[in-house]
Structure formats: structure tokens, C-alpha cells
Amino acid sequence: MKINIHATVSSNSIRYFEYVRANYEGLCSRAISLKYYAYCLDHSSWHYLSRQSVVDEAVQLEFGRGSMGHAKSIDTAISRFVPGEINVISDTDVTMLMQDWDRVVMDLLTGSDALGVVGTPYEGIDGFSTGETRYQSYKNKPSATWMAFSPEYDFSRLSVLPDKEEFLLIDTPALSDLYQLPIGFFLLKDVGWQIPSYLNDNQIPYLALDIVKPTAPEAKALRGCNPYHDEFQMNGAPFLAHQRGSMKHRFRIDPLSVDFYDACDSYLGNPAWSVHPGAADRLRAKGQDLVNLAKQPFRALRDAIKS
């Protein structure tokens, strides 16, 4: 049995993908075959990855960026799950932290007592990114950031398309239990908001990893890092970390990304497989910075005119 990894990639996240692919390979047991599928949201990422050995298949999409493009990419990946094998939906800006993670996933998702899904949950209410607002994503259940799917269950009818213009009022104990939100709150219908109901309706057992912020005393891999990041643990041991924002933060160039990957590499013993930006990446970033700097006076004038 193989583990098939499906990731959405854009031109800004190519280096992220190269890192996470090296990371998956570097920490796997080598006993289980891994295959990689890149769902490319623009021509430049497809043109590059379709000619590289880091992917088994690069799929060219025309969905564009943003949450809708990302969600459509995930729906495409789900429709292409390999039957009889484990399939993983993975953001590009995650980092595996557990050695032999593939054996752990295989043990959890196969056999007579197999779980249907193992995944990362959203941050709780009153967190760094969630705040105290009554408009929240669901809690304590797997999300589309990183999800591993068992071949023992059918996910072919799962769609993760967002509906950001509408909110679901949590007004019954049943809805409160399903989405793990207090009565009186509103469910944000962001990417993957259908996951809790799909798991419930199809009686699919799941495991949501424990989310630990870098500011928490339990943090190990990301201790002391920016609270923008997330560490996910399994039985108290770091399993996975998530930077977030790969579409806008340049890989290991922007401070938030440097903070995250330096911490992950340090926790993993500064592995030889680690990926770093090249001279061309840094030169491109310098050019972007100069363009943004040149635009500042015009933006200030535009804002003054608007006001």
C-alpha cells in the first residue's frame, strides 16, 4: 500500500513544496512508498514542476488563487484519490516533525479498527488568529490544512468549497456538538466547513491532533516562535507544524517564514535534506521589495484622495 500526498501549489509556494517533499522523505521509514501530486494554480508552477522529479504528477488547474481556487484544487484531489491506498491532503507550508510518520499514519488508518481520518484542527476560540468573535470555524475536528484519509472509507462525495457569504447559526445542542461551538455562535463556512457533517453522516471515526501554540509551555518544536504558527502533537509528541500564509510569505526570506523553518530545522537536528532559497529567489524578492517601495508614494496619494 502507498501513501499518496496531494498538495496545492502556486508560483509563490514552489520552494515550500520542495521543502515539504524533502521533509516527508527525510522522516519516513522507507518501508512505505510515497507518491506526490501537485495541483498547480498557475502556469508557471505547473511549467516548473512538470519538469522536476520532486513530483510524480503535476496537474495544471485554472482556478486562480484565493480560498475558492484552493478549495477547488482540493476537490479535484479528492476526485483523484487512489482507491485502496492512503491519501493525504497537505498544505505546502507544513513540516513533519515525527520520525517514521508514515508508519504511524499507516497503523492508524488501516486494519480492523482503522480510523477514517487523522488531521489538524483549527485554533480554539480566543486564540491568536481567532479572537473572541462569535464567528468561528469549527473546532476539535480535522481540517483541510492536513488530513490523512483511510482507504477503508468512502470520501468521494466530500466537497470542501467555501460559502463565505453565509453563516450557520449554532442554535441547537446538536449543532453545538457537531461543530464544537457554543450556542449563539456562527459557523464560518470557510474551506472544508462540510467536513464535520460528512464525518458524522457517514459514521467515519477520526483523530484530531492536539494544537499547541508556540507561546504554550507544552510547545516543543516551535517554543518561542511567533504565535502565528501552529504546532500539532500526538500523545504529547510533536507530529506536524504549520506556518500558514505560503501564498504571501516568501519561503525563508520573509521574517515569519525564517522564524518557522529555522525552528523546525533546529528541532530536527538541522537535516541535510533541508531546502533553502537560492540566489535567484533572493534576487526576485529584492526586486519585489523595490517595486513595493516605489509604489508607496502613489498608494499614499491614492489613500489621501479617497479620504
PDB file of C-alpha atoms in Angstrom:
ATOM      1  CA  MET A   1       0.000   0.000   0.000  1.00  0.00           C
ATOM      2  CA  LYS A   2       1.198   3.513  -0.851  1.00  0.00           C
ATOM      3  CA  ILE A   3       0.664   6.906   0.743  1.00  0.00           C
ATOM      4  CA  ASN A   4      -0.378   9.461  -1.881  1.00  0.00           C
ATOM      5  CA  ILE A   5       0.261  13.109  -0.988  1.00  0.00           C
ATOM      6  CA  HIS A   6      -1.850  15.754  -2.740  1.00  0.00           C
ATOM      7  CA  ALA A   7      -0.757  19.406  -2.441  1.00  0.00           C
ATOM      8  CA  THR A   8      -1.974  22.675  -3.953  1.00  0.00           C
ATOM      9  CA  VAL A   9       0.902  24.739  -5.386  1.00  0.00           C
ATOM     10  CA  SER A  10       1.240  28.238  -6.825  1.00  0.00           C
ATOM     11  CA  SER A  11       4.275  30.102  -8.121  1.00  0.00           C
ATOM     12  CA  ASN A  12       4.868  31.563  -4.652  1.00  0.00           C
ATOM     13  CA  SER A  13       4.799  28.175  -2.932  1.00  0.00           C
ATOM     14  CA  ILE A  14       7.161  26.129  -5.114  1.00  0.00           C
ATOM     15  CA  ARG A  15      10.016  26.248  -2.575  1.00  0.00           C
ATOM     16  CA  TYR A  16       7.543  25.375   0.183  1.00  0.00           C
ATOM     17  CA  PHE A  17       6.545  22.301  -1.795  1.00  0.00           C
ATOM     18  CA  GLU A  18      10.154  21.318  -2.390  1.00  0.00           C
ATOM     19  CA  TYR A  19      10.840  21.590   1.339  1.00  0.00           C
ATOM     20  CA  VAL A  20       7.820  19.579   2.480  1.00  0.00           C
ATOM     21  CA  ARG A  21       8.504  16.889  -0.090  1.00  0.00           C
ATOM     22  CA  ALA A  22      12.097  16.578   1.158  1.00  0.00           C
ATOM     23  CA  ASN A  23      10.753  16.653   4.717  1.00  0.00           C
ATOM     24  CA  TYR A  24       8.275  13.819   4.095  1.00  0.00           C
ATOM     25  CA  GLU A  25      11.028  11.741   2.520  1.00  0.00           C
ATOM     26  CA  GLY A  26      13.612  12.612   5.169  1.00  0.00           C
ATOM     27  CA  LEU A  27      11.453  11.461   8.090  1.00  0.00           C
ATOM     28  CA  CYS A  28       9.724   8.449   6.522  1.00  0.00           C
ATOM     29  CA  SER A  29      10.561   4.844   7.373  1.00  0.00           C
ATOM     30  CA  ARG A  30      11.380   3.922   3.765  1.00  0.00           C
ATOM     31  CA  ALA A  31       9.146   0.881   4.230  1.00  0.00           C
ATOM     32  CA  ILE A  32       6.131   2.536   2.566  1.00  0.00           C
ATOM     33  CA  SER A  33       6.120   4.017  -0.928  1.00  0.00           C
ATOM     34  CA  LEU A  34       5.214   7.711  -1.169  1.00  0.00           C
ATOM     35  CA  LYS A  35       3.779   9.403  -4.270  1.00  0.00           C
ATOM     36  CA  TYR A  36       3.394  13.156  -4.772  1.00  0.00           C
ATOM     37  CA  TYR A  37       0.752  15.054  -6.741  1.00  0.00           C
ATOM     38  CA  ALA A  38       0.981  18.827  -7.232  1.00  0.00           C
ATOM     39  CA  TYR A  39      -2.204  20.697  -8.203  1.00  0.00           C
ATOM     40  CA  CYS A  40      -0.890  23.864  -9.829  1.00  0.00           C
ATOM     41  CA  LEU A  41      -2.963  27.058  -9.664  1.00  0.00           C
ATOM     42  CA  ASP A  42      -0.918  28.911 -12.293  1.00  0.00           C
ATOM     43  CA  HIS A  43       1.034  28.090 -15.407  1.00  0.00           C
ATOM     44  CA  SER A  44       4.443  28.996 -14.002  1.00  0.00           C
ATOM     45  CA  SER A  45       4.222  26.484 -11.131  1.00  0.00           C
ATOM     46  CA  TRP A  46       2.963  23.779 -13.493  1.00  0.00           C
ATOM     47  CA  HIS A  47       5.636  24.583 -16.090  1.00  0.00           C
ATOM     48  CA  TYR A  48       8.340  24.240 -13.429  1.00  0.00           C
ATOM     49  CA  LEU A  49       7.063  21.196 -11.513  1.00  0.00           C
ATOM     50  CA  SER A  50       6.037  19.195 -14.578  1.00  0.00           C
ATOM     51  CA  ARG A  51       9.745  19.083 -15.455  1.00  0.00           C
ATOM     52  CA  GLN A  52      11.008  18.175 -11.972  1.00  0.00           C
ATOM     53  CA  SER A  53      11.484  14.814 -10.291  1.00  0.00           C
ATOM     54  CA  VAL A  54      10.025  16.055  -6.984  1.00  0.00           C
ATOM     55  CA  VAL A  55       6.504  15.163  -8.169  1.00  0.00           C
ATOM     56  CA  ASP A  56       5.020  12.048  -9.680  1.00  0.00           C
ATOM     57  CA  GLU A  57       2.353  14.114 -11.393  1.00  0.00           C
ATOM     58  CA  ALA A  58       1.822  17.862 -11.821  1.00  0.00           C
ATOM     59  CA  VAL A  59      -1.816  18.705 -12.573  1.00  0.00           C
ATOM     60  CA  GLN A  60      -2.499  22.030 -14.298  1.00  0.00           C
ATOM     61  CA  LEU A  61      -5.584  23.823 -12.971  1.00  0.00           C
ATOM     62  CA  GLU A  62      -7.253  27.076 -13.992  1.00  0.00           C
ATOM     63  CA  PHE A  63      -8.876  28.031 -10.706  1.00  0.00           C
ATOM     64  CA  GLY A  64      -6.706  31.006  -9.766  1.00  0.00           C
ATOM     65  CA  ARG A  65      -5.634  31.918  -6.245  1.00  0.00           C
ATOM     66  CA  GLY A  66      -7.618  32.555  -3.093  1.00  0.00           C
ATOM     67  CA  SER A  67      -9.666  30.243  -0.925  1.00  0.00           C
ATOM     68  CA  MET A  68     -12.010  29.249  -3.757  1.00  0.00           C
ATOM     69  CA  GLY A  69      -9.128  28.220  -6.000  1.00  0.00           C
ATOM     70  CA  HIS A  70      -7.549  26.277  -3.143  1.00  0.00           C
ATOM     71  CA  ALA A  71     -10.844  24.549  -2.345  1.00  0.00           C
ATOM     72  CA  LYS A  72     -11.478  23.589  -5.972  1.00  0.00           C
ATOM     73  CA  SER A  73      -7.962  22.182  -6.071  1.00  0.00           C
ATOM     74  CA  ILE A  74      -8.699  20.035  -3.013  1.00  0.00           C
ATOM     75  CA  ASP A  75     -11.966  18.844  -4.554  1.00  0.00           C
ATOM     76  CA  THR A  76     -10.012  17.848  -7.648  1.00  0.00           C
ATOM     77  CA  ALA A  77      -7.530  15.959  -5.478  1.00  0.00           C
ATOM     78  CA  ILE A  78     -10.334  14.118  -3.667  1.00  0.00           C
ATOM     79  CA  SER A  79     -11.806  13.066  -7.006  1.00  0.00           C
ATOM     80  CA  ARG A  80      -8.393  11.618  -7.892  1.00  0.00           C
ATOM     81  CA  PHE A  81      -7.758   9.703  -4.649  1.00  0.00           C
ATOM     82  CA  VAL A  82      -6.076   6.379  -5.342  1.00  0.00           C
ATOM     83  CA  PRO A  83      -8.517   3.602  -4.326  1.00  0.00           C
ATOM     84  CA  GLY A  84      -7.294   1.104  -1.760  1.00  0.00           C
ATOM     85  CA  GLU A  85      -4.451   3.367  -0.617  1.00  0.00           C
ATOM     86  CA  ILE A  86      -3.950   6.146   1.923  1.00  0.00           C
ATOM     87  CA  ASN A  87      -4.393   9.658   0.541  1.00  0.00           C
ATOM     88  CA  VAL A  88      -3.166  12.832   2.243  1.00  0.00           C
ATOM     89  CA  ILE A  89      -4.324  16.398   1.612  1.00  0.00           C
ATOM     90  CA  SER A  90      -1.396  18.625   2.574  1.00  0.00           C
ATOM     91  CA  ASP A  91      -0.732  22.348   2.622  1.00  0.00           C
ATOM     92  CA  THR A  92       2.723  23.130   1.280  1.00  0.00           C
ATOM     93  CA  ASP A  93       3.766  25.126   4.359  1.00  0.00           C
ATOM     94  CA  VAL A  94       3.600  22.244   6.815  1.00  0.00           C
ATOM     95  CA  THR A  95       6.550  20.369   8.276  1.00  0.00           C
ATOM     96  CA  MET A  96       6.506  16.808   9.551  1.00  0.00           C
ATOM     97  CA  LEU A  97       8.171  16.538  12.967  1.00  0.00           C
ATOM     98  CA  MET A  98       7.863  12.822  13.792  1.00  0.00           C
ATOM     99  CA  GLN A  99      10.305  10.193  12.570  1.00  0.00           C
ATOM    100  CA  ASP A 100       8.612   7.286  10.757  1.00  0.00           C
ATOM    101  CA  TRP A 101       5.439   9.328  10.423  1.00  0.00           C
ATOM    102  CA  ASP A 102       4.344   7.096   7.555  1.00  0.00           C
ATOM    103  CA  ARG A 103       4.220   4.019   9.801  1.00  0.00           C
ATOM    104  CA  VAL A 104       2.223   5.982  12.376  1.00  0.00           C
ATOM    105  CA  VAL A 105      -0.310   7.038   9.740  1.00  0.00           C
ATOM    106  CA  MET A 106      -0.488   3.530   8.276  1.00  0.00           C
ATOM    107  CA  ASP A 107      -1.124   1.981  11.691  1.00  0.00           C
ATOM    108  CA  LEU A 108      -3.906   4.475  12.453  1.00  0.00           C
ATOM    109  CA  LEU A 109      -5.712   4.255   9.103  1.00  0.00           C
ATOM    110  CA  THR A 110      -5.569   0.548   8.229  1.00  0.00           C
ATOM    111  CA  GLY A 111      -6.658  -2.674   9.879  1.00  0.00           C
ATOM    112  CA  SER A 112      -9.769  -3.885  11.650  1.00  0.00           C
ATOM    113  CA  ASP A 113     -10.001  -0.846  13.939  1.00  0.00           C
ATOM    114  CA  ALA A 114      -8.915   1.764  11.387  1.00  0.00           C
ATOM    115  CA  LEU A 115      -9.732   5.422  11.852  1.00  0.00           C
ATOM    116  CA  GLY A 116     -11.187   7.168   8.825  1.00  0.00           C
ATOM    117  CA  VAL A 117      -9.238  10.411   9.109  1.00  0.00           C
ATOM    118  CA  VAL A 118      -6.315  11.880  11.020  1.00  0.00           C
ATOM    119  CA  GLY A 119      -5.906  15.635  10.723  1.00  0.00           C
ATOM    120  CA  THR A 120      -5.076  19.033  12.131  1.00  0.00           C
ATOM    121  CA  PRO A 121      -7.806  21.053  13.900  1.00  0.00           C
ATOM    122  CA  TYR A 122      -8.362  24.798  13.860  1.00  0.00           C
ATOM    123  CA  GLU A 123      -7.206  27.078  16.656  1.00  0.00           C
ATOM    124  CA  GLY A 124      -9.646  27.403  19.549  1.00  0.00           C
ATOM    125  CA  ILE A 125     -11.810  30.382  20.458  1.00  0.00           C
ATOM    126  CA  ASP A 126      -9.914  33.402  21.803  1.00  0.00           C
ATOM    127  CA  GLY A 127      -6.718  32.298  20.087  1.00  0.00           C
ATOM    128  CA  PHE A 128      -4.050  34.374  18.356  1.00  0.00           C
ATOM    129  CA  SER A 129      -5.798  34.256  14.977  1.00  0.00           C
ATOM    130  CA  THR A 130      -9.399  33.504  16.007  1.00  0.00           C
ATOM    131  CA  GLY A 131     -10.084  36.139  18.666  1.00  0.00           C
ATOM    132  CA  GLU A 132     -13.244  36.379  20.761  1.00  0.00           C
ATOM    133  CA  THR A 133     -15.664  36.897  17.876  1.00  0.00           C
ATOM    134  CA  ARG A 134     -18.767  34.715  17.702  1.00  0.00           C
ATOM    135  CA  TYR A 135     -17.962  33.974  14.052  1.00  0.00           C
ATOM    136  CA  GLN A 136     -15.636  30.972  14.144  1.00  0.00           C
ATOM    137  CA  SER A 137     -14.527  27.909  12.204  1.00  0.00           C
ATOM    138  CA  TYR A 138     -15.488  24.552  13.692  1.00  0.00           C
ATOM    139  CA  LYS A 139     -13.219  23.170  16.441  1.00  0.00           C
ATOM    140  CA  ASN A 140     -11.618  19.898  17.584  1.00  0.00           C
ATOM    141  CA  LYS A 141     -12.098  18.100  14.285  1.00  0.00           C
ATOM    142  CA  PRO A 142      -9.802  17.550  11.271  1.00  0.00           C
ATOM    143  CA  SER A 143      -9.385  20.397   8.792  1.00  0.00           C
ATOM    144  CA  ALA A 144      -8.194  20.599   5.193  1.00  0.00           C
ATOM    145  CA  THR A 145      -4.822  22.000   6.261  1.00  0.00           C
ATOM    146  CA  TRP A 146      -3.535  18.440   6.643  1.00  0.00           C
ATOM    147  CA  MET A 147      -5.715  15.346   6.519  1.00  0.00           C
ATOM    148  CA  ALA A 148      -4.812  11.696   6.004  1.00  0.00           C
ATOM    149  CA  PHE A 149      -7.673   9.546   4.656  1.00  0.00           C
ATOM    150  CA  SER A 150      -8.121   5.820   5.202  1.00  0.00           C
ATOM    151  CA  PRO A 151      -8.847   3.533   2.232  1.00  0.00           C
ATOM    152  CA  GLU A 152     -11.443   1.808   4.432  1.00  0.00           C
ATOM    153  CA  TYR A 153     -13.958   4.665   3.974  1.00  0.00           C
ATOM    154  CA  ASP A 154     -15.559   6.486   1.037  1.00  0.00           C
ATOM    155  CA  PHE A 155     -14.746  10.190   0.630  1.00  0.00           C
ATOM    156  CA  SER A 156     -15.806  10.558  -2.994  1.00  0.00           C
ATOM    157  CA  ARG A 157     -18.805  12.754  -2.134  1.00  0.00           C
ATOM    158  CA  LEU A 158     -16.877  15.150   0.113  1.00  0.00           C
ATOM    159  CA  SER A 159     -16.589  18.727  -1.156  1.00  0.00           C
ATOM    160  CA  VAL A 160     -14.723  21.499   0.662  1.00  0.00           C
ATOM    161  CA  LEU A 161     -15.954  24.535  -1.306  1.00  0.00           C
ATOM    162  CA  PRO A 162     -16.432  27.618   0.906  1.00  0.00           C
ATOM    163  CA  ASP A 163     -19.577  29.701   1.206  1.00  0.00           C
ATOM    164  CA  LYS A 164     -18.201  32.822   2.868  1.00  0.00           C
ATOM    165  CA  GLU A 165     -21.278  34.933   2.241  1.00  0.00           C
ATOM    166  CA  GLU A 166     -23.407  32.760   4.519  1.00  0.00           C
ATOM    167  CA  PHE A 167     -23.071  31.829   8.199  1.00  0.00           C
ATOM    168  CA  LEU A 168     -24.686  28.987  10.114  1.00  0.00           C
ATOM    169  CA  LEU A 169     -26.216  29.963  13.447  1.00  0.00           C
ATOM    170  CA  ILE A 170     -25.401  27.444  16.158  1.00  0.00           C
ATOM    171  CA  ASP A 171     -28.810  27.343  17.816  1.00  0.00           C
ATOM    172  CA  THR A 172     -29.216  23.728  18.961  1.00  0.00           C
ATOM    173  CA  PRO A 173     -27.218  21.354  21.165  1.00  0.00           C
ATOM    174  CA  ALA A 174     -26.824  19.049  18.148  1.00  0.00           C
ATOM    175  CA  LEU A 175     -25.171  21.780  16.050  1.00  0.00           C
ATOM    176  CA  SER A 176     -23.061  22.834  19.036  1.00  0.00           C
ATOM    177  CA  ASP A 177     -21.779  19.272  19.398  1.00  0.00           C
ATOM    178  CA  LEU A 178     -21.241  18.800  15.654  1.00  0.00           C
ATOM    179  CA  TYR A 179     -19.179  21.962  15.148  1.00  0.00           C
ATOM    180  CA  GLN A 180     -17.845  22.251  18.710  1.00  0.00           C
ATOM    181  CA  LEU A 181     -19.036  25.837  19.042  1.00  0.00           C
ATOM    182  CA  PRO A 182     -21.210  27.375  21.791  1.00  0.00           C
ATOM    183  CA  ILE A 183     -24.886  28.028  21.153  1.00  0.00           C
ATOM    184  CA  GLY A 184     -25.266  31.585  19.839  1.00  0.00           C
ATOM    185  CA  PHE A 185     -22.076  31.430  17.751  1.00  0.00           C
ATOM    186  CA  PHE A 186     -21.959  31.409  13.951  1.00  0.00           C
ATOM    187  CA  LEU A 187     -20.055  28.865  11.867  1.00  0.00           C
ATOM    188  CA  LEU A 188     -17.720  30.361   9.257  1.00  0.00           C
ATOM    189  CA  LYS A 189     -18.257  28.424   6.045  1.00  0.00           C
ATOM    190  CA  ASP A 190     -14.607  28.539   5.072  1.00  0.00           C
ATOM    191  CA  VAL A 191     -12.739  25.878   3.099  1.00  0.00           C
ATOM    192  CA  GLY A 192     -13.758  22.465   4.435  1.00  0.00           C
ATOM    193  CA  TRP A 193     -16.668  23.581   6.618  1.00  0.00           C
ATOM    194  CA  GLN A 194     -18.558  20.463   5.430  1.00  0.00           C
ATOM    195  CA  ILE A 195     -16.016  18.055   6.965  1.00  0.00           C
ATOM    196  CA  PRO A 196     -17.684  17.614  10.410  1.00  0.00           C
ATOM    197  CA  SER A 197     -21.077  16.830   8.897  1.00  0.00           C
ATOM    198  CA  TYR A 198     -19.560  14.442   6.337  1.00  0.00           C
ATOM    199  CA  LEU A 199     -17.747  12.518   9.071  1.00  0.00           C
ATOM    200  CA  ASN A 200     -20.877  12.465  11.214  1.00  0.00           C
ATOM    201  CA  ASP A 201     -23.329  11.496   8.447  1.00  0.00           C
ATOM    202  CA  ASN A 202     -21.095   8.670   7.255  1.00  0.00           C
ATOM    203  CA  GLN A 203     -20.098   7.487  10.743  1.00  0.00           C
ATOM    204  CA  ILE A 204     -16.406   7.931   9.996  1.00  0.00           C
ATOM    205  CA  PRO A 205     -14.152   7.813  13.088  1.00  0.00           C
ATOM    206  CA  TYR A 206     -11.413  10.434  13.243  1.00  0.00           C
ATOM    207  CA  LEU A 207      -8.494  11.748  15.250  1.00  0.00           C
ATOM    208  CA  ALA A 208      -7.846  15.481  15.559  1.00  0.00           C
ATOM    209  CA  LEU A 209      -4.282  16.221  16.629  1.00  0.00           C
ATOM    210  CA  ASP A 210      -3.670  18.472  19.621  1.00  0.00           C
ATOM    211  CA  ILE A 211      -2.922  22.069  18.622  1.00  0.00           C
ATOM    212  CA  VAL A 212      -0.216  23.756  20.705  1.00  0.00           C
ATOM    213  CA  LYS A 213       0.736  27.393  20.189  1.00  0.00           C
ATOM    214  CA  PRO A 214       4.429  28.420  20.375  1.00  0.00           C
ATOM    215  CA  THR A 215       3.641  30.502  23.462  1.00  0.00           C
ATOM    216  CA  ALA A 216       2.283  27.485  25.383  1.00  0.00           C
ATOM    217  CA  PRO A 217       4.532  25.671  27.883  1.00  0.00           C
ATOM    218  CA  GLU A 218       3.745  22.387  26.079  1.00  0.00           C
ATOM    219  CA  ALA A 219       5.325  23.620  22.821  1.00  0.00           C
ATOM    220  CA  LYS A 220       8.493  21.757  21.900  1.00  0.00           C
ATOM    221  CA  ALA A 221       9.417  22.274  18.243  1.00  0.00           C
ATOM    222  CA  LEU A 222       8.155  25.868  17.946  1.00  0.00           C
ATOM    223  CA  ARG A 223       8.728  27.056  21.519  1.00  0.00           C
ATOM    224  CA  GLY A 224       9.300  30.831  21.497  1.00  0.00           C
ATOM    225  CA  CYS A 225       8.347  31.304  17.832  1.00  0.00           C
ATOM    226  CA  ASN A 226       5.769  33.761  16.550  1.00  0.00           C
ATOM    227  CA  PRO A 227       2.260  32.690  17.692  1.00  0.00           C
ATOM    228  CA  TYR A 228       1.171  32.970  14.061  1.00  0.00           C
ATOM    229  CA  HIS A 229       2.442  29.397  13.672  1.00  0.00           C
ATOM    230  CA  ASP A 230       0.880  26.148  14.911  1.00  0.00           C
ATOM    231  CA  GLU A 231       2.422  23.007  16.378  1.00  0.00           C
ATOM    232  CA  PHE A 232       0.370  19.796  16.364  1.00  0.00           C
ATOM    233  CA  GLN A 233       1.102  16.973  18.748  1.00  0.00           C
ATOM    234  CA  MET A 234       0.099  13.335  19.113  1.00  0.00           C
ATOM    235  CA  ASN A 235       0.156  11.966  22.661  1.00  0.00           C
ATOM    236  CA  GLY A 236       2.359  14.879  23.719  1.00  0.00           C
ATOM    237  CA  ALA A 237       4.929  14.401  20.927  1.00  0.00           C
ATOM    238  CA  PRO A 238       5.274  16.908  18.065  1.00  0.00           C
ATOM    239  CA  PHE A 239       3.845  15.409  14.883  1.00  0.00           C
ATOM    240  CA  LEU A 240       3.399  18.317  12.477  1.00  0.00           C
ATOM    241  CA  ALA A 241       3.887  22.095  12.310  1.00  0.00           C
ATOM    242  CA  HIS A 242       2.139  24.671  10.137  1.00  0.00           C
ATOM    243  CA  GLN A 243       3.495  28.075   9.159  1.00  0.00           C
ATOM    244  CA  ARG A 244       0.395  29.378   7.321  1.00  0.00           C
ATOM    245  CA  GLY A 245       0.356  32.035   4.616  1.00  0.00           C
ATOM    246  CA  SER A 246       2.543  30.424   1.953  1.00  0.00           C
ATOM    247  CA  MET A 247       0.723  32.461  -0.700  1.00  0.00           C
ATOM    248  CA  LYS A 248       2.042  35.729   0.720  1.00  0.00           C
ATOM    249  CA  HIS A 249       5.102  34.962   2.886  1.00  0.00           C
ATOM    250  CA  ARG A 250       8.195  34.232   0.825  1.00  0.00           C
ATOM    251  CA  PHE A 251       9.858  30.955   1.756  1.00  0.00           C
ATOM    252  CA  ARG A 252      12.671  31.507   4.289  1.00  0.00           C
ATOM    253  CA  ILE A 253      13.003  35.130   3.176  1.00  0.00           C
ATOM    254  CA  ASP A 254      10.166  36.912   4.966  1.00  0.00           C
ATOM    255  CA  PRO A 255      10.754  37.032   8.765  1.00  0.00           C
ATOM    256  CA  LEU A 256       7.746  34.856   9.676  1.00  0.00           C
ATOM    257  CA  SER A 257       8.932  32.113   7.343  1.00  0.00           C
ATOM    258  CA  VAL A 258      12.538  32.339   8.566  1.00  0.00           C
ATOM    259  CA  ASP A 259      11.280  32.067  12.151  1.00  0.00           C
ATOM    260  CA  PHE A 260       9.252  28.929  11.385  1.00  0.00           C
ATOM    261  CA  TYR A 261      11.690  26.939   9.275  1.00  0.00           C
ATOM    262  CA  ASP A 262      14.740  27.721  11.369  1.00  0.00           C
ATOM    263  CA  ALA A 263      12.859  26.383  14.403  1.00  0.00           C
ATOM    264  CA  CYS A 264      11.734  23.241  12.573  1.00  0.00           C
ATOM    265  CA  ASP A 265      15.214  22.547  11.240  1.00  0.00           C
ATOM    266  CA  SER A 266      16.709  23.072  14.685  1.00  0.00           C
ATOM    267  CA  TYR A 267      14.228  20.650  16.265  1.00  0.00           C
ATOM    268  CA  LEU A 268      15.023  18.072  13.560  1.00  0.00           C
ATOM    269  CA  GLY A 269      18.786  18.421  14.065  1.00  0.00           C
ATOM    270  CA  ASN A 270      19.446  20.625  11.022  1.00  0.00           C
ATOM    271  CA  PRO A 271      18.936  17.819   8.491  1.00  0.00           C
ATOM    272  CA  ALA A 272      20.966  17.556   5.306  1.00  0.00           C
ATOM    273  CA  TRP A 273      17.795  17.345   3.219  1.00  0.00           C
ATOM    274  CA  SER A 274      16.612  20.820   4.258  1.00  0.00           C
ATOM    275  CA  VAL A 275      15.735  23.250   1.466  1.00  0.00           C
ATOM    276  CA  HIS A 276      16.773  26.921   1.363  1.00  0.00           C
ATOM    277  CA  PRO A 277      16.024  29.747  -1.093  1.00  0.00           C
ATOM    278  CA  GLY A 278      18.557  30.179  -3.850  1.00  0.00           C
ATOM    279  CA  ALA A 279      20.241  33.312  -5.182  1.00  0.00           C
ATOM    280  CA  ALA A 280      17.513  33.725  -7.812  1.00  0.00           C
ATOM    281  CA  ASP A 281      14.811  33.613  -5.098  1.00  0.00           C
ATOM    282  CA  ARG A 282      16.559  36.312  -3.071  1.00  0.00           C
ATOM    283  CA  LEU A 283      17.149  38.456  -6.144  1.00  0.00           C
ATOM    284  CA  ARG A 284      13.479  38.169  -7.082  1.00  0.00           C
ATOM    285  CA  ALA A 285      12.487  39.122  -3.537  1.00  0.00           C
ATOM    286  CA  LYS A 286      14.744  42.190  -3.677  1.00  0.00           C
ATOM    287  CA  GLY A 287      13.081  43.219  -6.910  1.00  0.00           C
ATOM    288  CA  GLN A 288       9.639  42.819  -5.358  1.00  0.00           C
ATOM    289  CA  ASP A 289      10.702  44.911  -2.371  1.00  0.00           C
ATOM    290  CA  LEU A 290      11.978  47.693  -4.630  1.00  0.00           C
ATOM    291  CA  VAL A 291       8.743  47.693  -6.631  1.00  0.00           C
ATOM    292  CA  ASN A 292       6.675  47.849  -3.434  1.00  0.00           C
ATOM    293  CA  LEU A 293       8.860  50.670  -2.114  1.00  0.00           C
ATOM    294  CA  ALA A 294       8.400  52.643  -5.336  1.00  0.00           C
ATOM    295  CA  LYS A 295       4.621  52.211  -5.107  1.00  0.00           C
ATOM    296  CA  GLN A 296       4.353  53.628  -1.583  1.00  0.00           C
ATOM    297  CA  PRO A 297       4.081  57.339  -2.567  1.00  0.00           C
ATOM    298  CA  PHE A 298       1.376  56.532  -5.119  1.00  0.00           C
ATOM    299  CA  ARG A 299      -0.550  54.446  -2.581  1.00  0.00           C
ATOM    300  CA  ALA A 300      -0.333  57.279  -0.048  1.00  0.00           C
ATOM    301  CA  LEU A 301      -1.609  59.759  -2.671  1.00  0.00           C
ATOM    302  CA  ARG A 302      -4.433  57.375  -3.644  1.00  0.00           C
ATOM    303  CA  ASP A 303      -5.454  56.948   0.003  1.00  0.00           C
ATOM    304  CA  ALA A 304      -5.382  60.708   0.559  1.00  0.00           C
ATOM    305  CA  ILE A 305      -7.610  61.276  -2.458  1.00  0.00           C
ATOM    306  CA  LYS A 306     -10.052  58.608  -1.264  1.00  0.00           C
ATOM    307  CA  SER A 307     -10.230  60.106   2.219  1.00  0.00           C
TER     308      SER A 307
END
